[in-house]
Short mmCIF file of N, CA and C in Angstrom, two decimals:
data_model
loop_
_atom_site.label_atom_id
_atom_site.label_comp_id
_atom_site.label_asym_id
_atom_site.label_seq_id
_atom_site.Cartn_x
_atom_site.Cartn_y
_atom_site.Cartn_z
N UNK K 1 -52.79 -19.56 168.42
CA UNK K 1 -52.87 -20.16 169.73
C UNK K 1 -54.34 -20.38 170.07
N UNK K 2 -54.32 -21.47 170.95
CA UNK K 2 -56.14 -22.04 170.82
C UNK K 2 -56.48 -21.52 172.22
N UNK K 3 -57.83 -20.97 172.21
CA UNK K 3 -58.92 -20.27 173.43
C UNK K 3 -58.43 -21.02 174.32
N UNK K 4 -58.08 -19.98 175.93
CA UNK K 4 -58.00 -20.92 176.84
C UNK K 4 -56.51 -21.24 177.31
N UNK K 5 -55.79 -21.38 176.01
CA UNK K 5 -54.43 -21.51 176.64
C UNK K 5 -53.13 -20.23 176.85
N UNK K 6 -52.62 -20.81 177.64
CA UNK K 6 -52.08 -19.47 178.27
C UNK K 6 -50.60 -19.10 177.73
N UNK K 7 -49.75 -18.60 177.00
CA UNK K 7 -48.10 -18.29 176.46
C UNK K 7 -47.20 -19.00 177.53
N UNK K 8 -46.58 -19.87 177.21
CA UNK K 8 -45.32 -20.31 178.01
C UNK K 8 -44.86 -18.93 179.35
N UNK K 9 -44.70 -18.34 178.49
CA UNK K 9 -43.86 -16.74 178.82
C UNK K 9 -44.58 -16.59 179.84
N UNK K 10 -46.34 -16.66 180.21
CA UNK K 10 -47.10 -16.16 181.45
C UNK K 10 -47.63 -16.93 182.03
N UNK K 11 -47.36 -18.12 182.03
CA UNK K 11 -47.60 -19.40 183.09
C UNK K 11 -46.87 -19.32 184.54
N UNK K 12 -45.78 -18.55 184.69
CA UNK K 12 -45.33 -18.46 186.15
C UNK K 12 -46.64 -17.30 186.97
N UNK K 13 -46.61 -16.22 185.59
CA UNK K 13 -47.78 -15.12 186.67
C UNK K 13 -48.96 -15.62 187.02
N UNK K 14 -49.10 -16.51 186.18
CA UNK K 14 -51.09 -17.24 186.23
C UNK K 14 -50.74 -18.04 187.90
N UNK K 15 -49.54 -18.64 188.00
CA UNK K 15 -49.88 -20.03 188.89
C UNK K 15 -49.38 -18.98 190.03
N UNK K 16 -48.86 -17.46 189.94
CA UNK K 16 -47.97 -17.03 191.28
C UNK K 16 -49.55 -16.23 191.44
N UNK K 17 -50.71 -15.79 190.57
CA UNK K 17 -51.94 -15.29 190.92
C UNK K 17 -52.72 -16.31 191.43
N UNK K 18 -52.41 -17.11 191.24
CA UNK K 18 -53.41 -18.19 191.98
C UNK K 18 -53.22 -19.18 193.54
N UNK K 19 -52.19 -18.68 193.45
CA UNK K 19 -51.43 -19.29 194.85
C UNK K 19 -51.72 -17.67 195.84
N UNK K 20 -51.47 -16.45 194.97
CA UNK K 20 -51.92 -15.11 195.85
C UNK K 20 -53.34 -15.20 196.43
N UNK K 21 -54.37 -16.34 195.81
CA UNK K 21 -55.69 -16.19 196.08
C UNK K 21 -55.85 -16.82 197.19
N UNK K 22 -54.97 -16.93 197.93
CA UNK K 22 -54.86 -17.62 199.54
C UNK K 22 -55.07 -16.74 200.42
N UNK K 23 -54.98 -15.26 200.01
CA UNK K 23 -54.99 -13.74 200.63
C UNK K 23 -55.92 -13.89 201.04
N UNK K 24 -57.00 -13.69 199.52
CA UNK K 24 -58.50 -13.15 199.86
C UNK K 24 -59.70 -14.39 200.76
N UNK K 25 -58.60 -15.04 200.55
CA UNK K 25 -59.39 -16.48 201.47
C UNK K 25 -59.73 -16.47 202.64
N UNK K 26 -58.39 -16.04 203.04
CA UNK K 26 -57.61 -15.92 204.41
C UNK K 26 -58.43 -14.76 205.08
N UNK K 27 -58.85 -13.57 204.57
CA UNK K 27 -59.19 -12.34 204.67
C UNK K 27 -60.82 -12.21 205.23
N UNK K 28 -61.53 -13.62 204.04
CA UNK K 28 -62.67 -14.29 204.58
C UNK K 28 -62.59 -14.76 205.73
N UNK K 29 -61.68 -15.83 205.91
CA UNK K 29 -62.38 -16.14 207.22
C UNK K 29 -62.04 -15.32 208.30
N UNK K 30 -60.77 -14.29 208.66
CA UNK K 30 -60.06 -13.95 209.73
C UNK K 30 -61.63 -12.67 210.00
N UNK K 31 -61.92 -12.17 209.31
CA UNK K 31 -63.07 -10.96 209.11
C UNK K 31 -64.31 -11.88 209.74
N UNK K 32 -64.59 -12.73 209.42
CA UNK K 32 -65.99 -13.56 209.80
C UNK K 32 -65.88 -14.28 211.18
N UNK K 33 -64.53 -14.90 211.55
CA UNK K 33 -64.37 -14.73 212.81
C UNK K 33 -64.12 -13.67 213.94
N UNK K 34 -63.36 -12.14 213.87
CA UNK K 34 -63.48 -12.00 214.40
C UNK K 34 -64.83 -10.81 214.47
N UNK K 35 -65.93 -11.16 213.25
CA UNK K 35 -66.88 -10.16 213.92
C UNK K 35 -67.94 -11.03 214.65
N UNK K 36 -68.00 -12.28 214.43
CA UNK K 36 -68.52 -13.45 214.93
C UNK K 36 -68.29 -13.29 216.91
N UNK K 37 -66.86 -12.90 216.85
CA UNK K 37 -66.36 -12.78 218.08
C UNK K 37 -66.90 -11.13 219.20
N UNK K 38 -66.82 -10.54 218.01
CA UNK K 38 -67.08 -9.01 218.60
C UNK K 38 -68.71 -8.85 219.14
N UNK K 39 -68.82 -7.42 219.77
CA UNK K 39 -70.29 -7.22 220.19
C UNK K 39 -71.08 -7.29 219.07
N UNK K 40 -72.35 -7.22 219.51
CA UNK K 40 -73.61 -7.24 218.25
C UNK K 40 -73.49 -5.89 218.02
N UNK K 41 -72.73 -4.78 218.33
CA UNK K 41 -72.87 -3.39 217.50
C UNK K 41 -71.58 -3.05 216.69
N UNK K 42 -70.97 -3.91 216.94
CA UNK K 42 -69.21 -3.94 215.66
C UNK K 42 -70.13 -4.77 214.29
N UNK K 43 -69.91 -4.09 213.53
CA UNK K 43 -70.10 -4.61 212.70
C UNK K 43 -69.42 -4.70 211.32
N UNK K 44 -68.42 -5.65 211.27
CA UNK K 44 -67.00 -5.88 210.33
C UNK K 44 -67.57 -6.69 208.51
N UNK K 45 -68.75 -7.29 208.97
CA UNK K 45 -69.11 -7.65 207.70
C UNK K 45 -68.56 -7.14 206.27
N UNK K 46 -69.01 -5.41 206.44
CA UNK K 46 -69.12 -4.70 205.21
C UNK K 46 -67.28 -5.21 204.72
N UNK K 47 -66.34 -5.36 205.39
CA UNK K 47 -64.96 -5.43 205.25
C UNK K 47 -64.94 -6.66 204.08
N UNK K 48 -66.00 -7.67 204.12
CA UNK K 48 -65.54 -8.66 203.01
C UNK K 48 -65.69 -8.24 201.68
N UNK K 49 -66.15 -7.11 201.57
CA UNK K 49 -65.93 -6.74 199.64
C UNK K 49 -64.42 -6.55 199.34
N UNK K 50 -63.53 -6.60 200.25
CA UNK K 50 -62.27 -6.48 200.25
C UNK K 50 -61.90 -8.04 199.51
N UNK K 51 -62.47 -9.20 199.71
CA UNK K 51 -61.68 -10.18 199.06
C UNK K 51 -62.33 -10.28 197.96
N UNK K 52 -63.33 -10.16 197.65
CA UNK K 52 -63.60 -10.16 195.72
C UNK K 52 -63.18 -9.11 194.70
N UNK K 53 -62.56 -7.88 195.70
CA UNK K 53 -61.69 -7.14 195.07
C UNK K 53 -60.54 -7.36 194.60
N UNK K 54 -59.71 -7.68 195.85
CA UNK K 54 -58.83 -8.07 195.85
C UNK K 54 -58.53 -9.23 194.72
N UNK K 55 -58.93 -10.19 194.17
CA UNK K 55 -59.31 -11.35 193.64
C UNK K 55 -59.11 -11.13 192.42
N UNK K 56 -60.08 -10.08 192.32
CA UNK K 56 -60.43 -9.62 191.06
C UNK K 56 -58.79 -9.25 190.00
N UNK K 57 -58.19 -8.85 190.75
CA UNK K 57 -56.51 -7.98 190.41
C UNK K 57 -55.73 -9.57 190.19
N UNK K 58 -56.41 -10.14 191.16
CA UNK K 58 -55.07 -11.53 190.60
C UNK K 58 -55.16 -12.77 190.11
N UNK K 59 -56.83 -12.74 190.09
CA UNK K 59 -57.34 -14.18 189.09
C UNK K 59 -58.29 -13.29 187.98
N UNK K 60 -59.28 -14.91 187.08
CA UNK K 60 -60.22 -14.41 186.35
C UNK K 60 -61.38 -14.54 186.84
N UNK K 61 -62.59 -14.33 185.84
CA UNK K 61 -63.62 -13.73 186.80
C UNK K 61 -64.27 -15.18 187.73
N UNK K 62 -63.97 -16.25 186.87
CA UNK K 62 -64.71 -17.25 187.73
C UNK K 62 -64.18 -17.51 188.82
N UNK K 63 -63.07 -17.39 189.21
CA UNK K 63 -62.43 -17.64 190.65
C UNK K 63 -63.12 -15.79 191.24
N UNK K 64 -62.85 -14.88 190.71
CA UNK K 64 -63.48 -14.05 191.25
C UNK K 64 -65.08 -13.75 191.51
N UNK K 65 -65.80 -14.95 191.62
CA UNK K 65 -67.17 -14.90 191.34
C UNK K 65 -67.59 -16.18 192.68
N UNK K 66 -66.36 -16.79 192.88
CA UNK K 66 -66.22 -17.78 193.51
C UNK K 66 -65.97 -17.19 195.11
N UNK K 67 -65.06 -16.07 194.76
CA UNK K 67 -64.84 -15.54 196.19
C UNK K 67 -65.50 -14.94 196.80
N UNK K 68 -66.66 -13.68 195.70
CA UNK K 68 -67.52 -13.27 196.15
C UNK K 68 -68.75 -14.42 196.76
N UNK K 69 -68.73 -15.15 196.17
CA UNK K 69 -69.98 -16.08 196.40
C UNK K 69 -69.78 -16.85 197.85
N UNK K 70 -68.47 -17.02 198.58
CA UNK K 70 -68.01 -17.75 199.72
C UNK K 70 -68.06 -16.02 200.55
N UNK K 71 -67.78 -14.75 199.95
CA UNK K 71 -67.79 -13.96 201.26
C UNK K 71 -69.44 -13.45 200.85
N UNK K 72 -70.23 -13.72 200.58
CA UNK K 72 -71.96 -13.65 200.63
C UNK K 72 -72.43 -14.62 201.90
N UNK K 73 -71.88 -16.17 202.04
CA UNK K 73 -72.00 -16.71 202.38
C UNK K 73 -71.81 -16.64 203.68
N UNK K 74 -69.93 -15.70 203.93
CA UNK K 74 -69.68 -15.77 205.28
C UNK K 74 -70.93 -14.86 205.94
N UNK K 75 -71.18 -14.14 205.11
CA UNK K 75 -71.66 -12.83 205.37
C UNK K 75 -73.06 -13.32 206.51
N UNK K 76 -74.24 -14.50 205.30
CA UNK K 76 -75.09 -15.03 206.48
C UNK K 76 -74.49 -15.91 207.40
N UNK K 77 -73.54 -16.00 207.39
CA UNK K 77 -72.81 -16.93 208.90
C UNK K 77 -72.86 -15.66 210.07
N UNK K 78 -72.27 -14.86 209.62
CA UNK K 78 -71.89 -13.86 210.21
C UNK K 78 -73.54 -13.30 210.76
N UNK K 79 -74.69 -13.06 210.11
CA UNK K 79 -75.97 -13.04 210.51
C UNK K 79 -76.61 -13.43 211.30
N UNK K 80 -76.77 -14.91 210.83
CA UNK K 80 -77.03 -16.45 211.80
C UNK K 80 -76.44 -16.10 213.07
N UNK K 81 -75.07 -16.00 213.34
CA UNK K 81 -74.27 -16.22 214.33
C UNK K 81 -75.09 -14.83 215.80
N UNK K 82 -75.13 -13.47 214.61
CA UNK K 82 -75.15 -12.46 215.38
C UNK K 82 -77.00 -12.40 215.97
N UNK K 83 -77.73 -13.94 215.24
CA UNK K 83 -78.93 -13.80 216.06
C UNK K 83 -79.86 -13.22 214.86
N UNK K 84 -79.70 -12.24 213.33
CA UNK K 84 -80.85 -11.59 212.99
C UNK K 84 -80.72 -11.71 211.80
N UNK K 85 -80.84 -12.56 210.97
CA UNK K 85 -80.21 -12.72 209.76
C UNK K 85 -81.40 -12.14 208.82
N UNK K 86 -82.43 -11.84 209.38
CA UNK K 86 -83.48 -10.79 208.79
C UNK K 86 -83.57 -9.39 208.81
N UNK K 87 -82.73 -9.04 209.85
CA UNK K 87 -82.59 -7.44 210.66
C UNK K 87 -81.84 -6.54 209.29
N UNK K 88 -82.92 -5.70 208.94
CA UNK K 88 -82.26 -4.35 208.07
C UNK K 88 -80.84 -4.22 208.04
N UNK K 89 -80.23 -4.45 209.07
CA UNK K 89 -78.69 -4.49 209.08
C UNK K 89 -78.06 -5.31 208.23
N UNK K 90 -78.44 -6.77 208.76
CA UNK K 90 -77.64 -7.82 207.79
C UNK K 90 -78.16 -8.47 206.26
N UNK K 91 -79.41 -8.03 206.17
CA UNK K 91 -79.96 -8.29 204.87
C UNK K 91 -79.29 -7.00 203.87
N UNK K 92 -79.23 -5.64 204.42
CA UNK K 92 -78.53 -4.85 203.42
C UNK K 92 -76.94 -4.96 203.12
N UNK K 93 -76.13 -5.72 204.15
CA UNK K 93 -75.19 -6.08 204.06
C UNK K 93 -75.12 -7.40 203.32
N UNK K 94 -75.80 -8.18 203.38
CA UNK K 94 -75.83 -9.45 202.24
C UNK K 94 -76.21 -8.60 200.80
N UNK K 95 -77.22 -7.93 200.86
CA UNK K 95 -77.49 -7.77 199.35
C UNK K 95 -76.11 -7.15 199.14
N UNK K 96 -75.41 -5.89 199.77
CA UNK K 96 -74.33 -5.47 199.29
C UNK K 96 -73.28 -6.21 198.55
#
């Protein structure tokens, strides 16, 4: 069998893991809005390592590299938004 392709037999789990990656999506934005929403001392950020985890269990790594890379992203939204996207707080939470 040639690199890349997947057994008849596990083509339903590949496409039912990839339709699950709607979770960790979902997880992004609902987390980035509502800390966007909350005071400047809630701070929900750290919660997005939850979707490149998550990810990780039901795709491969490039979709899992993909998710991390969109919750990095929310992460300076989430910065920007809260006013300090330089502040010890949210720079150690981005590098995280």
């Amino acid at each position: 069998m040639g690199a890349g392709r997947v057994p008849v037999d596990r083509l339903p789990e590949q496409q039912l893991g990839r339709r699950l990656v709607a979770i960790p999506l979902a997880l992004i934005v609902v987390i980035t809005v509502v800390d966007i929403h909350s005071p400047p001392d809630v701070h929900l950020g750290p919660l997005l390592v939850i979707a490149p985890a998550l990810t990780a269990s039901l795709a491969g790594p490039r979709l899992t590299a993909l998710v991390g890379a969109l919750a990095v992203a929310a992460q300076v939204v989430i910065g920007v938004f809260h006013g300090g996207l330089t502040t010890t707080n949210h720079l150690a939470q981005i590098i995280a």
